[in-house]
């Protein structure tokens, strides 16, 4: 299924290296970026935008519609076979953006975020209906928390580039995704560069030609996600587009091998 109507920016071919990616120690990275991240959410959780779009409106208008539609269509297909798919929203923030996505579809939605307990000091979720709040869990610890082969869809929005090691994060997404299940990754393109490598922004994500997606560290070395996944999963569709405020947004959907 084509999940975007058009690709409005194409990249020139780049040298992509399949080498071991340098890791930023999780504890160090979270300590450096934690205060900045909490300060951001403190202000955002107090905003009318957060209350209206994330807590009240059905669905959340800020959720990528094509990604949401892909998950809904998969859920409908599973429901017709008498199954209820499990979806994990990783790095969800205070509340999953998918909380109000499923009206006629039956879905078991879970969320995970390493700052889950901090969020509860910033806002009060009581009084809002059908919100899915995260359990406290970093992406590097998904399989320890949820077990292996548990989810039909694992989804991460605007958070993979905040992790200590994005490839380790992809490993963990693969671990908790069922064989034949789907991994969905999307977020701002090259955000670390745009944010001058501050706080949690330590990696650039970007669409690439040849049905690929890339991760680039501060050292400038570009890593192929397709090569890293190898025969464990296949990228079905990478994409690049623009947000409403004209920022570049990229992503991919991959299917885990059976």
PDB file of C-alpha atoms in Angstrom:
ATOM      1  CA  UNK A   1       0.000   0.000   0.000  1.00  0.00           C
ATOM      2  CA  UNK A   2       1.348   3.430  -0.956  1.00  0.00           C
ATOM      3  CA  UNK A   3       1.340   5.353   2.291  1.00  0.00           C
ATOM      4  CA  UNK A   4       2.309   8.705   0.832  1.00  0.00           C
ATOM      5  CA  UNK A   5       0.802  10.605  -2.070  1.00  0.00           C
ATOM      6  CA  UNK A   6       4.092  12.019  -3.245  1.00  0.00           C
ATOM      7  CA  UNK A   7       7.755  12.284  -2.349  1.00  0.00           C
ATOM      8  CA  UNK A   8       8.593  15.954  -2.568  1.00  0.00           C
ATOM      9  CA  UNK A   9      12.308  15.831  -1.944  1.00  0.00           C
ATOM     10  CA  UNK A  10      14.796  13.369  -3.393  1.00  0.00           C
ATOM     11  CA  UNK A  11      18.290  12.821  -2.101  1.00  0.00           C
ATOM     12  CA  UNK A  12      21.350  12.447  -4.264  1.00  0.00           C
ATOM     13  CA  UNK A  13      23.042   9.041  -3.919  1.00  0.00           C
ATOM     14  CA  UNK A  14      25.305   8.903  -0.902  1.00  0.00           C
ATOM     15  CA  UNK A  15      27.896   6.460   0.263  1.00  0.00           C
ATOM     16  CA  UNK A  16      26.225   4.263   2.821  1.00  0.00           C
ATOM     17  CA  UNK A  17      28.388   2.158   5.070  1.00  0.00           C
ATOM     18  CA  UNK A  18      27.275  -1.013   6.815  1.00  0.00           C
ATOM     19  CA  UNK A  19      29.577  -0.853   9.813  1.00  0.00           C
ATOM     20  CA  UNK A  20      29.134  -1.139  13.532  1.00  0.00           C
ATOM     21  CA  UNK A  21      27.437   2.008  14.782  1.00  0.00           C
ATOM     22  CA  UNK A  22      29.040   3.865  17.664  1.00  0.00           C
ATOM     23  CA  UNK A  23      26.865   3.840  20.744  1.00  0.00           C
ATOM     24  CA  UNK A  24      26.304   6.689  23.149  1.00  0.00           C
ATOM     25  CA  UNK A  25      26.009   5.132  26.581  1.00  0.00           C
ATOM     26  CA  UNK A  26      22.281   5.143  27.474  1.00  0.00           C
ATOM     27  CA  UNK A  27      22.789   6.489  30.989  1.00  0.00           C
ATOM     28  CA  UNK A  28      25.003   9.345  29.743  1.00  0.00           C
ATOM     29  CA  UNK A  29      22.665  10.317  26.924  1.00  0.00           C
ATOM     30  CA  UNK A  30      19.546  10.287  29.071  1.00  0.00           C
ATOM     31  CA  UNK A  31      21.272  12.322  31.756  1.00  0.00           C
ATOM     32  CA  UNK A  32      22.425  14.951  29.271  1.00  0.00           C
ATOM     33  CA  UNK A  33      19.065  15.305  27.551  1.00  0.00           C
ATOM     34  CA  UNK A  34      16.651  14.534  30.367  1.00  0.00           C
ATOM     35  CA  UNK A  35      16.221  18.064  31.725  1.00  0.00           C
ATOM     36  CA  UNK A  36      15.712  19.567  28.277  1.00  0.00           C
ATOM     37  CA  UNK A  37      13.137  16.907  27.418  1.00  0.00           C
ATOM     38  CA  UNK A  38      11.224  17.349  30.671  1.00  0.00           C
ATOM     39  CA  UNK A  39      11.256  21.131  30.250  1.00  0.00           C
ATOM     40  CA  UNK A  40       9.767  20.748  26.778  1.00  0.00           C
ATOM     41  CA  UNK A  41       6.986  18.456  27.990  1.00  0.00           C
ATOM     42  CA  UNK A  42       6.278  20.631  31.020  1.00  0.00           C
ATOM     43  CA  UNK A  43       5.344  23.475  28.728  1.00  0.00           C
ATOM     44  CA  UNK A  44       3.616  21.301  26.145  1.00  0.00           C
ATOM     45  CA  UNK A  45       1.462  19.411  28.661  1.00  0.00           C
ATOM     46  CA  UNK A  46       0.126  22.757  29.900  1.00  0.00           C
ATOM     47  CA  UNK A  47      -0.829  23.871  26.400  1.00  0.00           C
ATOM     48  CA  UNK A  48      -4.286  23.885  24.846  1.00  0.00           C
ATOM     49  CA  UNK A  49      -2.796  22.033  21.875  1.00  0.00           C
ATOM     50  CA  UNK A  50      -1.817  19.055  24.027  1.00  0.00           C
ATOM     51  CA  UNK A  51      -5.173  18.866  25.796  1.00  0.00           C
ATOM     52  CA  UNK A  52      -7.248  19.218  22.636  1.00  0.00           C
ATOM     53  CA  UNK A  53      -5.240  17.123  20.186  1.00  0.00           C
ATOM     54  CA  UNK A  54      -3.664  14.469  22.404  1.00  0.00           C
ATOM     55  CA  UNK A  55      -6.340  14.012  25.066  1.00  0.00           C
ATOM     56  CA  UNK A  56      -9.716  14.952  23.589  1.00  0.00           C
ATOM     57  CA  UNK A  57      -9.997  14.891  19.807  1.00  0.00           C
ATOM     58  CA  UNK A  58     -10.824  11.671  17.928  1.00  0.00           C
ATOM     59  CA  UNK A  59      -8.487  10.967  16.211  1.00  0.00           C
ATOM     60  CA  UNK A  60      -5.421  13.025  17.089  1.00  0.00           C
ATOM     61  CA  UNK A  61      -5.069  15.415  14.113  1.00  0.00           C
ATOM     62  CA  UNK A  62      -1.286  15.479  14.534  1.00  0.00           C
ATOM     63  CA  UNK A  63      -0.915  11.748  13.893  1.00  0.00           C
ATOM     64  CA  UNK A  64       0.370  10.924  10.407  1.00  0.00           C
ATOM     65  CA  UNK A  65      -2.804   9.865   8.605  1.00  0.00           C
ATOM     66  CA  UNK A  66      -1.152   7.372   6.246  1.00  0.00           C
ATOM     67  CA  UNK A  67       0.637   5.582   9.078  1.00  0.00           C
ATOM     68  CA  UNK A  68      -2.567   5.513  11.096  1.00  0.00           C
ATOM     69  CA  UNK A  69      -4.488   4.158   8.090  1.00  0.00           C
ATOM     70  CA  UNK A  70      -1.927   1.389   7.571  1.00  0.00           C
ATOM     71  CA  UNK A  71      -2.345   0.218  11.165  1.00  0.00           C
ATOM     72  CA  UNK A  72      -6.153   0.488  10.987  1.00  0.00           C
ATOM     73  CA  UNK A  73      -6.308  -1.543   7.757  1.00  0.00           C
ATOM     74  CA  UNK A  74      -4.086  -4.214   9.258  1.00  0.00           C
ATOM     75  CA  UNK A  75      -6.314  -4.294  12.351  1.00  0.00           C
ATOM     76  CA  UNK A  76      -9.461  -4.653  10.250  1.00  0.00           C
ATOM     77  CA  UNK A  77      -7.930  -7.562   8.330  1.00  0.00           C
ATOM     78  CA  UNK A  78      -6.949  -9.258  11.583  1.00  0.00           C
ATOM     79  CA  UNK A  79     -10.374  -8.610  13.119  1.00  0.00           C
ATOM     80  CA  UNK A  80     -12.082 -10.317  10.167  1.00  0.00           C
ATOM     81  CA  UNK A  81     -10.010 -13.401  10.986  1.00  0.00           C
ATOM     82  CA  UNK A  82     -11.123 -13.234  14.605  1.00  0.00           C
ATOM     83  CA  UNK A  83      -7.861 -11.821  15.911  1.00  0.00           C
ATOM     84  CA  UNK A  84      -7.108  -8.678  17.924  1.00  0.00           C
ATOM     85  CA  UNK A  85      -3.700  -7.275  16.953  1.00  0.00           C
ATOM     86  CA  UNK A  86      -1.328  -5.932  19.565  1.00  0.00           C
ATOM     87  CA  UNK A  87       0.319  -2.583  18.836  1.00  0.00           C
ATOM     88  CA  UNK A  88       3.209  -1.052  20.769  1.00  0.00           C
ATOM     89  CA  UNK A  89       3.774   2.713  20.612  1.00  0.00           C
ATOM     90  CA  UNK A  90       7.420   3.327  21.579  1.00  0.00           C
ATOM     91  CA  UNK A  91       8.713   6.649  22.875  1.00  0.00           C
ATOM     92  CA  UNK A  92       5.100   7.715  23.089  1.00  0.00           C
ATOM     93  CA  UNK A  93       5.468  10.758  25.301  1.00  0.00           C
ATOM     94  CA  UNK A  94       2.901  11.324  28.093  1.00  0.00           C
ATOM     95  CA  UNK A  95       0.114   9.624  26.136  1.00  0.00           C
ATOM     96  CA  UNK A  96       0.037   7.515  22.991  1.00  0.00           C
ATOM     97  CA  UNK A  97      -0.955   9.506  19.906  1.00  0.00           C
ATOM     98  CA  UNK A  98      -2.777   6.348  18.802  1.00  0.00           C
ATOM     99  CA  UNK A  99      -5.072   6.392  21.844  1.00  0.00           C
ATOM    100  CA  UNK A 100      -8.064   7.627  19.823  1.00  0.00           C
ATOM    101  CA  UNK A 101      -7.143   6.093  16.463  1.00  0.00           C
ATOM    102  CA  UNK A 102      -9.213   2.934  16.674  1.00  0.00           C
ATOM    103  CA  UNK A 103     -12.977   3.405  16.763  1.00  0.00           C
ATOM    104  CA  UNK A 104     -14.403   0.493  14.784  1.00  0.00           C
ATOM    105  CA  UNK A 105     -11.252  -1.620  14.961  1.00  0.00           C
ATOM    106  CA  UNK A 106     -10.361  -3.879  17.861  1.00  0.00           C
ATOM    107  CA  UNK A 107      -6.750  -3.262  18.879  1.00  0.00           C
ATOM    108  CA  UNK A 108      -4.785  -3.951  22.047  1.00  0.00           C
ATOM    109  CA  UNK A 109      -2.647  -0.827  22.315  1.00  0.00           C
ATOM    110  CA  UNK A 110       0.371  -0.495  24.602  1.00  0.00           C
ATOM    111  CA  UNK A 111       2.832   2.373  25.027  1.00  0.00           C
ATOM    112  CA  UNK A 112       6.368   2.689  26.397  1.00  0.00           C
ATOM    113  CA  UNK A 113       8.551   5.661  27.253  1.00  0.00           C
ATOM    114  CA  UNK A 114      11.616   6.011  29.514  1.00  0.00           C
ATOM    115  CA  UNK A 115      10.181   9.202  31.060  1.00  0.00           C
ATOM    116  CA  UNK A 116       6.776   7.718  31.919  1.00  0.00           C
ATOM    117  CA  UNK A 117       6.986   8.475  35.648  1.00  0.00           C
ATOM    118  CA  UNK A 118       8.267  12.007  34.998  1.00  0.00           C
ATOM    119  CA  UNK A 119       5.273  12.783  32.779  1.00  0.00           C
ATOM    120  CA  UNK A 120       2.870  12.081  35.620  1.00  0.00           C
ATOM    121  CA  UNK A 121       4.443  14.952  37.565  1.00  0.00           C
ATOM    122  CA  UNK A 122       3.686  17.320  34.681  1.00  0.00           C
ATOM    123  CA  UNK A 123      -0.015  16.696  34.090  1.00  0.00           C
ATOM    124  CA  UNK A 124      -3.055  14.829  35.414  1.00  0.00           C
ATOM    125  CA  UNK A 125      -4.572  12.304  32.989  1.00  0.00           C
ATOM    126  CA  UNK A 126      -7.674  11.786  35.118  1.00  0.00           C
ATOM    127  CA  UNK A 127     -10.882  12.958  33.536  1.00  0.00           C
ATOM    128  CA  UNK A 128      -9.940  12.028  29.958  1.00  0.00           C
ATOM    129  CA  UNK A 129     -11.381   8.981  28.228  1.00  0.00           C
ATOM    130  CA  UNK A 130      -9.612   6.058  26.599  1.00  0.00           C
ATOM    131  CA  UNK A 131      -6.060   7.347  26.925  1.00  0.00           C
ATOM    132  CA  UNK A 132      -3.215   4.829  26.753  1.00  0.00           C
ATOM    133  CA  UNK A 133      -0.389   5.894  29.056  1.00  0.00           C
ATOM    134  CA  UNK A 134       3.142   4.524  28.747  1.00  0.00           C
ATOM    135  CA  UNK A 135       4.917   2.108  31.006  1.00  0.00           C
ATOM    136  CA  UNK A 136       8.413   3.193  31.947  1.00  0.00           C
ATOM    137  CA  UNK A 137      10.696   1.490  29.467  1.00  0.00           C
ATOM    138  CA  UNK A 138      13.543   2.606  27.202  1.00  0.00           C
ATOM    139  CA  UNK A 139      13.688   1.197  23.702  1.00  0.00           C
ATOM    140  CA  UNK A 140      16.878  -0.685  24.618  1.00  0.00           C
ATOM    141  CA  UNK A 141      14.849  -2.642  27.209  1.00  0.00           C
ATOM    142  CA  UNK A 142      11.736  -3.554  25.211  1.00  0.00           C
ATOM    143  CA  UNK A 143      12.264  -7.318  25.146  1.00  0.00           C
ATOM    144  CA  UNK A 144      13.040  -7.365  28.873  1.00  0.00           C
ATOM    145  CA  UNK A 145       9.769  -5.588  29.599  1.00  0.00           C
ATOM    146  CA  UNK A 146       7.400  -7.136  27.053  1.00  0.00           C
ATOM    147  CA  UNK A 147       9.020 -10.397  25.965  1.00  0.00           C
ATOM    148  CA  UNK A 148       9.719 -11.559  22.426  1.00  0.00           C
ATOM    149  CA  UNK A 149       7.365 -11.918  19.449  1.00  0.00           C
ATOM    150  CA  UNK A 150       4.538 -10.123  21.259  1.00  0.00           C
ATOM    151  CA  UNK A 151       3.305  -7.389  18.918  1.00  0.00           C
ATOM    152  CA  UNK A 152       1.779  -7.318  15.467  1.00  0.00           C
ATOM    153  CA  UNK A 153       2.927  -3.719  14.967  1.00  0.00           C
ATOM    154  CA  UNK A 154       5.673  -1.761  16.695  1.00  0.00           C
ATOM    155  CA  UNK A 155       5.552   1.971  16.079  1.00  0.00           C
ATOM    156  CA  UNK A 156       7.939   4.787  16.958  1.00  0.00           C
ATOM    157  CA  UNK A 157       7.291   8.409  16.028  1.00  0.00           C
ATOM    158  CA  UNK A 158       9.873  11.167  16.373  1.00  0.00           C
ATOM    159  CA  UNK A 159      11.861   9.258  18.980  1.00  0.00           C
ATOM    160  CA  UNK A 160      14.342   6.831  17.387  1.00  0.00           C
ATOM    161  CA  UNK A 161      16.820   9.658  16.911  1.00  0.00           C
ATOM    162  CA  UNK A 162      16.584  10.386  20.661  1.00  0.00           C
ATOM    163  CA  UNK A 163      17.908   6.968  21.645  1.00  0.00           C
ATOM    164  CA  UNK A 164      21.370   5.991  22.819  1.00  0.00           C
ATOM    165  CA  UNK A 165      21.784   3.633  19.870  1.00  0.00           C
ATOM    166  CA  UNK A 166      19.106   3.612  17.140  1.00  0.00           C
ATOM    167  CA  UNK A 167      20.308   0.317  15.687  1.00  0.00           C
ATOM    168  CA  UNK A 168      20.059  -1.290  19.113  1.00  0.00           C
ATOM    169  CA  UNK A 169      16.571   0.193  19.193  1.00  0.00           C
ATOM    170  CA  UNK A 170      15.739  -1.481  15.886  1.00  0.00           C
ATOM    171  CA  UNK A 171      17.074  -4.764  17.266  1.00  0.00           C
ATOM    172  CA  UNK A 172      14.702  -4.480  20.206  1.00  0.00           C
ATOM    173  CA  UNK A 173      11.774  -3.581  17.964  1.00  0.00           C
ATOM    174  CA  UNK A 174      12.512  -6.729  15.970  1.00  0.00           C
ATOM    175  CA  UNK A 175      12.681  -8.805  19.149  1.00  0.00           C
ATOM    176  CA  UNK A 176       9.224  -7.788  20.360  1.00  0.00           C
ATOM    177  CA  UNK A 177       7.555  -7.876  16.918  1.00  0.00           C
ATOM    178  CA  UNK A 178       5.902 -11.125  15.840  1.00  0.00           C
ATOM    179  CA  UNK A 179       7.220 -12.899  12.722  1.00  0.00           C
ATOM    180  CA  UNK A 180       5.421 -11.313   9.790  1.00  0.00           C
ATOM    181  CA  UNK A 181       4.610  -8.238  11.876  1.00  0.00           C
ATOM    182  CA  UNK A 182       5.439  -4.659  11.003  1.00  0.00           C
ATOM    183  CA  UNK A 183       7.904  -2.050  12.260  1.00  0.00           C
ATOM    184  CA  UNK A 184       6.990   1.589  11.620  1.00  0.00           C
ATOM    185  CA  UNK A 185       9.558   4.346  12.121  1.00  0.00           C
ATOM    186  CA  UNK A 186       8.977   8.020  11.293  1.00  0.00           C
ATOM    187  CA  UNK A 187      10.116  11.426  12.454  1.00  0.00           C
ATOM    188  CA  UNK A 188      11.851  14.651  11.487  1.00  0.00           C
ATOM    189  CA  UNK A 189      14.625  14.214   8.944  1.00  0.00           C
ATOM    190  CA  UNK A 190      18.150  15.155  10.031  1.00  0.00           C
ATOM    191  CA  UNK A 191      16.856  16.596  13.302  1.00  0.00           C
ATOM    192  CA  UNK A 192      20.168  16.259  15.168  1.00  0.00           C
ATOM    193  CA  UNK A 193      21.806  18.550  12.636  1.00  0.00           C
ATOM    194  CA  UNK A 194      18.898  20.993  12.835  1.00  0.00           C
ATOM    195  CA  UNK A 195      19.067  20.985  16.657  1.00  0.00           C
ATOM    196  CA  UNK A 196      22.876  21.327  16.655  1.00  0.00           C
ATOM    197  CA  UNK A 197      23.305  17.928  18.356  1.00  0.00           C
ATOM    198  CA  UNK A 198      21.741  19.147  21.589  1.00  0.00           C
ATOM    199  CA  UNK A 199      20.229  16.954  24.314  1.00  0.00           C
ATOM    200  CA  UNK A 200      18.661  13.736  23.050  1.00  0.00           C
ATOM    201  CA  UNK A 201      19.251  14.707  19.395  1.00  0.00           C
ATOM    202  CA  UNK A 202      22.307  12.615  18.579  1.00  0.00           C
ATOM    203  CA  UNK A 203      21.345  10.910  15.294  1.00  0.00           C
ATOM    204  CA  UNK A 204      20.073  11.964  11.886  1.00  0.00           C
ATOM    205  CA  UNK A 205      17.414   9.837  10.212  1.00  0.00           C
ATOM    206  CA  UNK A 206      16.720  10.129   6.492  1.00  0.00           C
ATOM    207  CA  UNK A 207      15.070   8.455   3.515  1.00  0.00           C
ATOM    208  CA  UNK A 208      17.458   7.129   0.865  1.00  0.00           C
ATOM    209  CA  UNK A 209      17.172   5.887  -2.687  1.00  0.00           C
ATOM    210  CA  UNK A 210      17.178   2.172  -3.391  1.00  0.00           C
ATOM    211  CA  UNK A 211      14.329   1.454  -0.958  1.00  0.00           C
ATOM    212  CA  UNK A 212      16.529   2.313   1.983  1.00  0.00           C
ATOM    213  CA  UNK A 213      16.667   4.489   5.087  1.00  0.00           C
ATOM    214  CA  UNK A 214      19.760   5.874   6.761  1.00  0.00           C
ATOM    215  CA  UNK A 215      21.017   6.700  10.251  1.00  0.00           C
ATOM    216  CA  UNK A 216      23.956   9.082  10.613  1.00  0.00           C
ATOM    217  CA  UNK A 217      25.894   9.880  13.769  1.00  0.00           C
ATOM    218  CA  UNK A 218      27.873  12.964  14.635  1.00  0.00           C
ATOM    219  CA  UNK A 219      30.947  11.328  13.089  1.00  0.00           C
ATOM    220  CA  UNK A 220      29.256  11.732   9.688  1.00  0.00           C
ATOM    221  CA  UNK A 221      29.215   8.027   8.871  1.00  0.00           C
ATOM    222  CA  UNK A 222      25.947   7.016   7.202  1.00  0.00           C
ATOM    223  CA  UNK A 223      24.498   3.584   8.021  1.00  0.00           C
ATOM    224  CA  UNK A 224      22.087   1.639   5.833  1.00  0.00           C
ATOM    225  CA  UNK A 225      19.036   0.355   7.702  1.00  0.00           C
ATOM    226  CA  UNK A 226      18.256  -2.116   4.896  1.00  0.00           C
ATOM    227  CA  UNK A 227      21.745  -3.613   5.173  1.00  0.00           C
ATOM    228  CA  UNK A 228      21.536  -3.708   8.958  1.00  0.00           C
ATOM    229  CA  UNK A 229      18.181  -5.487   8.968  1.00  0.00           C
ATOM    230  CA  UNK A 230      19.490  -7.978   6.408  1.00  0.00           C
ATOM    231  CA  UNK A 231      17.292 -11.061   6.149  1.00  0.00           C
ATOM    232  CA  UNK A 232      15.621 -10.327   9.482  1.00  0.00           C
ATOM    233  CA  UNK A 233      13.211  -7.809   7.976  1.00  0.00           C
ATOM    234  CA  UNK A 234      12.504  -6.087   4.680  1.00  0.00           C
ATOM    235  CA  UNK A 235      11.785  -2.399   4.187  1.00  0.00           C
ATOM    236  CA  UNK A 236       8.476  -2.237   2.329  1.00  0.00           C
ATOM    237  CA  UNK A 237       8.383   1.514   1.808  1.00  0.00           C
ATOM    238  CA  UNK A 238      10.563   4.414   2.914  1.00  0.00           C
ATOM    239  CA  UNK A 239       9.289   7.961   2.387  1.00  0.00           C
ATOM    240  CA  UNK A 240      10.132  11.635   2.655  1.00  0.00           C
ATOM    241  CA  UNK A 241       7.588  14.427   2.908  1.00  0.00           C
ATOM    242  CA  UNK A 242       6.835  17.756   4.540  1.00  0.00           C
ATOM    243  CA  UNK A 243       4.963  18.686   7.690  1.00  0.00           C
ATOM    244  CA  UNK A 244       2.403  21.489   7.816  1.00  0.00           C
ATOM    245  CA  UNK A 245       5.137  23.886   8.917  1.00  0.00           C
ATOM    246  CA  UNK A 246       7.342  22.792   5.982  1.00  0.00           C
ATOM    247  CA  UNK A 247       9.831  20.664   7.940  1.00  0.00           C
ATOM    248  CA  UNK A 248      11.141  17.476   6.341  1.00  0.00           C
ATOM    249  CA  UNK A 249       9.555  14.282   7.693  1.00  0.00           C
ATOM    250  CA  UNK A 250      10.764  10.796   6.831  1.00  0.00           C
ATOM    251  CA  UNK A 251       9.980   7.218   7.719  1.00  0.00           C
ATOM    252  CA  UNK A 252       9.688   3.600   6.677  1.00  0.00           C
ATOM    253  CA  UNK A 253       7.580   0.500   7.178  1.00  0.00           C
ATOM    254  CA  UNK A 254       9.385  -2.840   7.380  1.00  0.00           C
ATOM    255  CA  UNK A 255       8.044  -6.375   7.730  1.00  0.00           C
ATOM    256  CA  UNK A 256       9.773  -8.849   9.992  1.00  0.00           C
ATOM    257  CA  UNK A 257      10.636 -12.124   8.295  1.00  0.00           C
ATOM    258  CA  UNK A 258       8.459 -15.145   9.009  1.00  0.00           C
TER     259      UNK A 258
END
